[in-house]
Coordinates of C-alpha atoms in Angstrom, one line a residue:
M1 CA 1.3 -107.6 45.8
P2 CA 3.0 -105.6 42.7
F3 CA 1.6 -102.4 41.7
N4 CA 2.6 -103.8 37.8
E5 CA 0.8 -106.8 37.3
H6 CA 2.5 -107.5 33.9
Y7 CA 6.6 -106.5 35.4
H8 CA 7.3 -109.8 34.2
D9 CA 6.3 -109.9 30.7
D10 CA 7.8 -106.7 30.6
I11 CA 11.2 -107.8 32.0
M12 CA 11.2 -110.6 29.0
Y13 CA 9.9 -108.0 26.3
I14 CA 12.8 -105.5 27.3
T15 CA 15.4 -108.0 27.5
Q16 CA 14.6 -110.3 24.9
M17 CA 16.9 -110.1 22.4
T18 CA 20.0 -109.3 25.3
R19 CA 19.2 -112.4 27.3
N20 CA 19.1 -114.5 24.0
V21 CA 22.7 -113.8 23.2
L22 CA 24.4 -113.3 26.4
G23 CA 22.2 -117.2 26.8
L24 CA 23.9 -118.5 24.2
L25 CA 27.4 -117.3 26.0
G26 CA 26.6 -118.9 28.9
V27 CA 26.8 -115.3 31.1
W28 CA 23.1 -114.4 31.3
P29 CA 22.4 -114.3 35.3
S30 CA 19.8 -115.9 37.0
I31 CA 18.0 -113.1 38.7
N32 CA 15.6 -114.9 41.1
R33 CA 16.8 -117.8 41.6
K34 CA 19.0 -120.0 42.1
R35 CA 20.8 -122.4 39.3
S36 CA 20.2 -125.9 39.7
I37 CA 23.2 -128.3 39.3
G38 CA 22.1 -129.2 35.7
E39 CA 22.1 -125.3 34.9
K40 CA 25.5 -124.8 36.7
F41 CA 26.8 -127.3 34.5
R42 CA 25.6 -126.1 31.1
K43 CA 27.0 -122.6 31.7
F44 CA 30.3 -123.9 32.6
V45 CA 30.2 -126.5 29.0
Q46 CA 28.9 -123.1 27.2
I47 CA 32.0 -121.0 28.6
T48 CA 34.5 -123.7 28.0
I49 CA 33.4 -123.8 24.4
S50 CA 33.1 -120.4 23.9
Y51 CA 36.8 -120.1 25.2
A52 CA 37.9 -122.7 23.1
L53 CA 36.5 -121.7 20.0
L54 CA 38.2 -118.2 20.8
Y55 CA 41.8 -119.3 21.4
C56 CA 41.5 -121.9 18.5
V57 CA 41.8 -118.7 16.3
L58 CA 43.6 -116.4 18.3
I59 CA 46.3 -118.8 19.0
P60 CA 46.9 -120.3 15.6
G61 CA 46.3 -116.6 14.2
L62 CA 48.9 -115.2 16.6
L63 CA 51.4 -117.8 15.8
F64 CA 50.8 -117.4 11.9
W65 CA 51.6 -113.4 12.9
L66 CA 55.2 -114.4 14.5
I67 CA 56.4 -116.4 11.8
E68 CA 55.2 -114.4 8.6
Q69 CA 58.1 -112.4 7.1
R70 CA 55.7 -109.9 4.6
T71 CA 55.2 -106.8 6.4
R72 CA 52.0 -106.1 4.5
V73 CA 50.4 -109.4 5.4
R74 CA 51.5 -109.1 9.0
I75 CA 49.5 -105.8 8.7
Q76 CA 46.6 -107.3 7.1
T77 CA 46.4 -110.1 10.3
I78 CA 46.7 -107.5 13.2
P79 CA 43.0 -106.3 13.0
L80 CA 42.0 -109.9 12.9
I81 CA 44.3 -111.2 15.9
F82 CA 43.5 -107.6 18.1
Y83 CA 39.5 -108.4 17.7
G84 CA 40.4 -111.9 19.2
F85 CA 42.3 -110.3 22.1
M86 CA 39.0 -107.7 22.8
A87 CA 36.9 -110.3 22.3
T88 CA 38.7 -112.5 25.5
S89 CA 38.7 -109.4 27.4
K90 CA 35.3 -108.8 27.0
Y91 CA 34.3 -112.1 27.7
G92 CA 36.1 -112.3 30.6
N93 CA 35.0 -109.0 31.7
L94 CA 31.3 -110.6 31.6
I95 CA 32.0 -113.4 33.1
F96 CA 33.7 -111.4 36.3
R97 CA 30.8 -109.0 36.4
E98 CA 28.1 -111.1 36.1
G99 CA 27.4 -110.5 39.8
Q100 CA 26.9 -106.9 39.3
I101 CA 25.1 -107.3 36.0
K102 CA 22.5 -109.6 38.0
R103 CA 22.0 -106.5 40.3
C104 CA 21.4 -104.2 37.6
L105 CA 18.7 -106.3 36.3
K106 CA 17.1 -106.8 39.6
H107 CA 17.3 -103.3 39.9
I108 CA 15.5 -102.9 36.6
E109 CA 13.1 -105.7 37.6
E110 CA 12.3 -104.0 41.0
D111 CA 11.4 -100.6 38.7
W112 CA 9.1 -102.4 36.9
K113 CA 7.4 -104.4 39.5
N114 CA 6.9 -100.9 41.5
T115 CA 5.5 -98.6 38.4
M116 CA 2.8 -96.5 40.2
S117 CA 0.7 -95.7 36.6
V118 CA 0.1 -96.6 33.4
D119 CA 1.6 -93.5 32.4
A120 CA 4.6 -94.4 34.2
R121 CA 4.6 -97.9 32.4
D122 CA 4.4 -96.6 29.3
T123 CA 7.2 -93.9 29.6
M124 CA 9.2 -97.2 30.5
I125 CA 8.0 -99.5 27.5
E126 CA 8.6 -96.3 25.2
S127 CA 12.2 -95.7 26.2
A128 CA 12.5 -100.0 26.3
K129 CA 11.6 -99.9 22.4
T130 CA 14.3 -97.6 21.7
G131 CA 16.9 -99.8 23.4
R132 CA 15.6 -102.5 21.8
R133 CA 15.7 -101.2 18.0
L134 CA 19.7 -100.3 19.2
V135 CA 20.6 -103.9 20.2
A136 CA 18.5 -105.2 16.9
L137 CA 20.7 -103.2 14.3
C138 CA 24.0 -103.9 16.1
G139 CA 23.3 -107.3 15.6
A140 CA 22.2 -107.0 12.0
F141 CA 25.7 -105.1 11.5
M142 CA 27.8 -107.4 13.4
Y143 CA 26.5 -110.7 12.3
G144 CA 25.8 -109.4 8.6
S145 CA 29.2 -108.1 8.1
G146 CA 31.3 -110.3 10.5
L147 CA 29.6 -114.0 9.4
S148 CA 30.1 -112.9 5.7
F149 CA 33.8 -112.1 6.5
R150 CA 34.3 -115.4 7.7
S151 CA 32.6 -117.5 4.6
I152 CA 31.5 -115.3 1.9
L153 CA 35.2 -113.4 1.2
P154 CA 37.2 -116.6 1.8
L155 CA 34.8 -118.6 -0.5
S156 CA 34.7 -115.9 -3.2
K157 CA 38.8 -116.3 -3.2
G158 CA 38.5 -120.0 -4.6
K159 CA 41.8 -122.0 -4.6
I160 CA 45.1 -120.2 -5.1
V161 CA 47.6 -122.0 -7.1
T162 CA 51.3 -120.8 -6.1
P163 CA 54.4 -120.1 -8.4
Q164 CA 55.2 -123.5 -7.0
N165 CA 52.6 -125.4 -7.9
L166 CA 50.5 -125.4 -4.7
T167 CA 46.9 -125.3 -4.1
I168 CA 45.9 -123.3 -1.6
K169 CA 42.4 -123.3 0.3
P170 CA 41.8 -119.7 2.0
L171 CA 40.8 -119.8 5.4
P172 CA 38.7 -117.2 7.3
C173 CA 41.2 -116.0 9.4
P174 CA 44.9 -116.8 9.1
A175 CA 46.6 -119.6 10.8
Y176 CA 49.2 -121.7 11.5
F177 CA 49.5 -125.4 13.0
V178 CA 52.1 -126.8 13.9
F179 CA 51.3 -130.3 14.6
F180 CA 49.1 -131.2 11.1
D181 CA 48.5 -129.5 7.5
I182 CA 45.2 -127.3 7.5
Q183 CA 44.8 -127.9 3.2
V184 CA 44.5 -131.3 3.8
S185 CA 40.6 -132.5 4.1
P186 CA 39.2 -133.2 6.3
A187 CA 41.0 -130.9 8.6
Y188 CA 40.5 -127.9 6.2
E189 CA 36.7 -127.9 6.3
T190 CA 37.1 -128.5 10.2
I191 CA 39.1 -125.4 10.9
F192 CA 37.3 -123.5 8.5
L193 CA 34.0 -124.7 10.8
I194 CA 35.9 -123.7 13.8
Q195 CA 36.4 -120.3 12.9
F196 CA 33.3 -119.8 11.6
L197 CA 31.5 -121.0 14.7
S198 CA 34.3 -118.5 16.5
G199 CA 33.1 -115.8 14.2
I200 CA 29.5 -116.2 15.8
V201 CA 30.9 -116.5 19.5
T202 CA 32.9 -113.4 19.2
Y203 CA 30.4 -111.2 17.4
S204 CA 27.7 -112.2 19.9
I205 CA 30.2 -111.0 22.6
T206 CA 30.0 -107.5 21.1
V207 CA 26.4 -107.6 20.4
G208 CA 25.7 -108.7 24.3
M209 CA 27.7 -105.6 25.8
C210 CA 25.9 -103.4 23.5
G211 CA 22.7 -105.0 24.0
L212 CA 23.6 -104.6 28.0
A213 CA 24.7 -100.9 27.5
A214 CA 21.4 -100.0 25.7
V215 CA 19.0 -101.7 27.9
F216 CA 20.7 -100.4 30.6
A217 CA 21.0 -96.7 29.7
M218 CA 17.5 -96.6 27.9
H219 CA 15.6 -97.7 31.5
A220 CA 17.9 -95.6 33.0
C221 CA 16.2 -92.2 30.7
G222 CA 12.5 -94.0 31.0
Q223 CA 13.5 -93.2 34.9
L224 CA 14.3 -89.5 34.2
K225 CA 11.2 -88.9 32.3
I226 CA 9.6 -90.2 35.2
L227 CA 11.3 -87.7 37.6
M228 CA 10.7 -84.9 35.5
E229 CA 6.7 -86.1 35.8
L230 CA 7.2 -86.2 39.4
M231 CA 8.7 -82.8 39.9
R232 CA 6.1 -81.1 37.3
S233 CA 3.0 -82.7 39.9
L234 CA 4.6 -81.6 42.8
V235 CA 4.0 -77.7 42.4
E236 CA 1.3 -77.9 39.5
E237 CA -1.3 -79.5 41.9
R238 CA -3.3 -77.8 44.9
W239 CA -2.6 -79.4 48.3
E240 CA -5.2 -79.2 50.5
E241 CA -2.8 -81.3 53.8
K242 CA 0.9 -80.6 54.5
Y243 CA 1.3 -84.6 54.5
D244 CA 0.6 -85.0 51.1
V245 CA 3.4 -82.6 50.0
D246 CA 5.7 -84.4 52.4
R247 CA 4.6 -87.7 50.7
R248 CA 5.1 -86.7 47.3
L249 CA 8.6 -84.6 47.9
A250 CA 10.0 -87.5 49.7
E251 CA 8.9 -89.8 46.9
M252 CA 10.9 -87.4 44.4
V253 CA 13.7 -87.3 46.2
E254 CA 13.5 -91.7 46.5
H255 CA 13.0 -92.0 43.3
Q256 CA 16.1 -89.3 42.2
I257 CA 18.6 -91.3 44.4
R258 CA 17.4 -94.7 43.3
V259 CA 17.9 -93.5 39.8
R260 CA 21.8 -92.3 40.9
N261 CA 22.6 -95.2 42.9
F262 CA 21.5 -97.3 39.7
L263 CA 23.6 -95.3 37.2
Q264 CA 26.6 -95.8 39.5
L265 CA 26.1 -99.2 39.3
V266 CA 26.0 -99.2 35.5
E267 CA 29.0 -97.5 35.4
H268 CA 31.2 -99.8 37.5
T269 CA 29.7 -102.4 35.7
L270 CA 30.5 -101.7 32.2
Q271 CA 33.6 -99.2 32.3
Q272 CA 35.8 -101.3 31.4
A273 CA 34.1 -103.1 28.6
C274 CA 33.3 -99.7 27.1
L275 CA 37.1 -98.5 27.1
I276 CA 38.0 -101.8 25.5
E277 CA 35.4 -101.4 22.6
L278 CA 36.1 -97.6 21.9
M279 CA 39.7 -98.1 22.2
G280 CA 40.2 -101.2 20.1
C281 CA 38.0 -100.2 17.7
T282 CA 39.8 -97.4 16.9
I283 CA 42.7 -99.0 16.3
I284 CA 41.5 -101.7 14.1
V285 CA 39.5 -99.2 12.0
C286 CA 42.7 -97.1 11.1
I287 CA 44.2 -100.6 10.4
L288 CA 41.6 -101.3 8.0
G289 CA 41.8 -98.1 6.3
Y290 CA 45.2 -99.2 5.2
C291 CA 44.5 -102.4 4.3
I292 CA 41.7 -101.0 1.8
I293 CA 44.5 -99.2 0.3
M294 CA 46.8 -102.3 -0.3
E295 CA 43.6 -104.1 -1.9
W296 CA 43.1 -101.3 -4.0
E297 CA 46.6 -101.6 -5.3
N298 CA 46.3 -105.1 -5.7
S299 CA 42.8 -104.6 -7.8
N300 CA 40.9 -106.7 -5.3
P301 CA 37.7 -105.2 -5.3
I302 CA 35.8 -108.1 -3.7
A303 CA 38.2 -108.2 -0.6
M304 CA 37.8 -104.3 -0.5
C305 CA 33.8 -104.2 -0.3
S306 CA 34.8 -106.7 2.8
Y307 CA 37.4 -104.1 4.7
F308 CA 34.7 -101.6 4.1
I309 CA 31.4 -103.2 5.2
T310 CA 34.0 -104.5 8.7
I311 CA 34.8 -100.8 8.8
T312 CA 31.1 -99.7 8.5
S313 CA 30.1 -102.1 11.4
L314 CA 32.9 -100.9 13.6
M315 CA 31.9 -97.8 13.3
I316 CA 27.9 -98.3 13.7
N317 CA 28.9 -100.4 16.9
M318 CA 31.3 -97.7 18.3
F319 CA 28.1 -95.0 17.5
L320 CA 25.5 -97.2 19.2
F321 CA 27.8 -97.2 22.4
C322 CA 28.1 -93.0 22.4
Y323 CA 24.5 -92.9 21.1
T324 CA 23.4 -94.6 24.5
G325 CA 25.8 -92.2 26.5
E326 CA 24.6 -89.5 24.7
Q327 CA 20.7 -89.7 25.4
L328 CA 21.3 -90.4 29.0
T329 CA 23.1 -86.9 29.1
V330 CA 20.7 -85.2 27.0
Q331 CA 17.8 -86.5 29.5
A332 CA 19.9 -85.8 32.8
E333 CA 20.5 -82.1 31.1
K334 CA 16.5 -82.0 31.0
V335 CA 16.2 -83.0 34.7
A336 CA 18.7 -80.5 35.3
S337 CA 16.4 -77.8 33.4
T338 CA 13.1 -78.8 34.9
S339 CA 14.1 -78.6 38.2
C340 CA 15.5 -75.0 37.9
D341 CA 12.1 -74.0 36.2
L342 CA 9.8 -75.5 38.8
E343 CA 7.4 -73.1 40.5
W344 CA 8.6 -73.9 43.8
Y345 CA 6.6 -70.8 45.4
R346 CA 3.2 -72.6 44.4
L347 CA 4.4 -74.8 47.3
P348 CA 2.8 -74.2 50.4
D349 CA 4.7 -72.8 53.5
K350 CA 8.2 -73.6 53.8
K351 CA 8.1 -76.7 51.6
A352 CA 9.5 -75.0 48.9
R353 CA 13.0 -75.2 50.9
G354 CA 12.8 -78.9 50.3
I355 CA 13.4 -78.7 46.5
V356 CA 16.6 -77.0 46.7
L357 CA 18.6 -80.6 47.3
V358 CA 16.6 -81.6 44.6
M359 CA 18.1 -79.0 42.2
I360 CA 21.5 -79.4 43.6
M361 CA 21.5 -83.3 42.8
S362 CA 19.6 -82.7 39.4
N363 CA 22.3 -80.0 38.2
S364 CA 25.2 -82.7 39.0
P365 CA 26.7 -84.5 35.8
T366 CA 24.7 -87.9 35.2
K367 CA 27.2 -89.8 32.7
I368 CA 28.4 -93.4 31.8
T369 CA 32.3 -93.2 31.0
A370 CA 34.5 -95.8 29.4
G371 CA 37.0 -96.5 32.0
K372 CA 36.5 -93.0 33.3
I373 CA 38.7 -91.6 30.7
M374 CA 36.3 -90.7 28.0
D375 CA 32.5 -90.0 28.2
L376 CA 30.4 -92.1 26.2
S377 CA 29.1 -89.2 23.6
F378 CA 28.6 -88.0 20.4
K379 CA 31.7 -85.5 21.0
T380 CA 33.9 -88.6 22.1
F381 CA 32.6 -90.9 18.7
G382 CA 33.7 -87.4 16.6
D383 CA 37.0 -88.0 18.6
V384 CA 37.0 -91.4 17.9
V385 CA 36.9 -90.8 14.2
K386 CA 39.4 -88.0 13.9
A387 CA 41.9 -90.5 16.1
S388 CA 41.3 -93.4 13.8
V389 CA 42.0 -91.0 10.5
T390 CA 45.2 -89.9 12.4
Y391 CA 46.6 -93.2 13.1
F392 CA 46.1 -94.3 9.5
N393 CA 48.1 -91.4 8.1
M394 CA 50.7 -92.2 10.4
L395 CA 50.8 -96.0 9.7
R396 CA 50.7 -95.0 5.6
N397 CA 53.5 -92.8 5.9
V398 CA 55.6 -95.5 8.0
A399 CA 54.9 -98.4 5.9
D400 CA 55.6 -96.4 2.4

């Protein structure tokens, strides 16, 4: 019988948004049961359709970039192509890491199931609410800016008449198709719809990755808060039997080891995707900054606003990744400070010696990294912003 009878509802609550997004992509794992044949087939169809939509934009866009002779147009095409490669890589990483994601979710489920008190459950729910807000914020900016970029911007341009008296209807993403003319109906409408649906898949991958990072990191923060309460209660209560001290000390050590094992699993699961996100967005932001300057020279306010909104959404997305890592680091530092401030002398007899290893483990760094190259923190976000500005200045000087 689980200590927390409402653990199933709690799990559904904290993972609702991320589960819906990743379920749309066919990569949300089944935690407690094996998939039926019908579910496996549906998952295969979802993954196939998602990959088809991604490549229907990526390959024609790459062909367009290869045959295009104008330098500025090629530069404007790079962010879309690069973001397509990023989305494909992150999606493949989600599929490849599905087993590890399942282990992380199973670990979270067991923590909720074995919650010992109402106060501990309230602490975990409070941390989970922060994770939900982060996912909602990421989804609002990514879907809002991304889908407007793939719908409002091309439609607002209207039909373009070239000096050769050719009418061109702009697409959300530049593309070149070898075997048919995309300007002829219904080919144009079909390609427009495919690129719009591809945008939904692309931005869902980003929101899903951010959702996993937020759910995992905020759950770890909740567990670290519980660990601090266990530390304080160990030394503040008056113990009448030595057995009770040993039992509570063992409970605290087991909890600490469990949290650290969970963070190691999260690190191994998300580090490649986080690295792709941070490095890729850094490059895209600096190129989009150059595109804004080009549109300023062309007096195109609609395109400028679209690029600016896209930069804002990418910066917010990177900030959310770094924010989750920063919150985890701050909470780990609080645990270390709490362990050092414990009134260990209040423990009976020689039981205080058992607290030494807890203090050593508490002072060991607890972080999530991007590919073991950089930590997810506010400092890293600042470095990313500075790197984007540096690359932007370099690109502007080379292009000029």
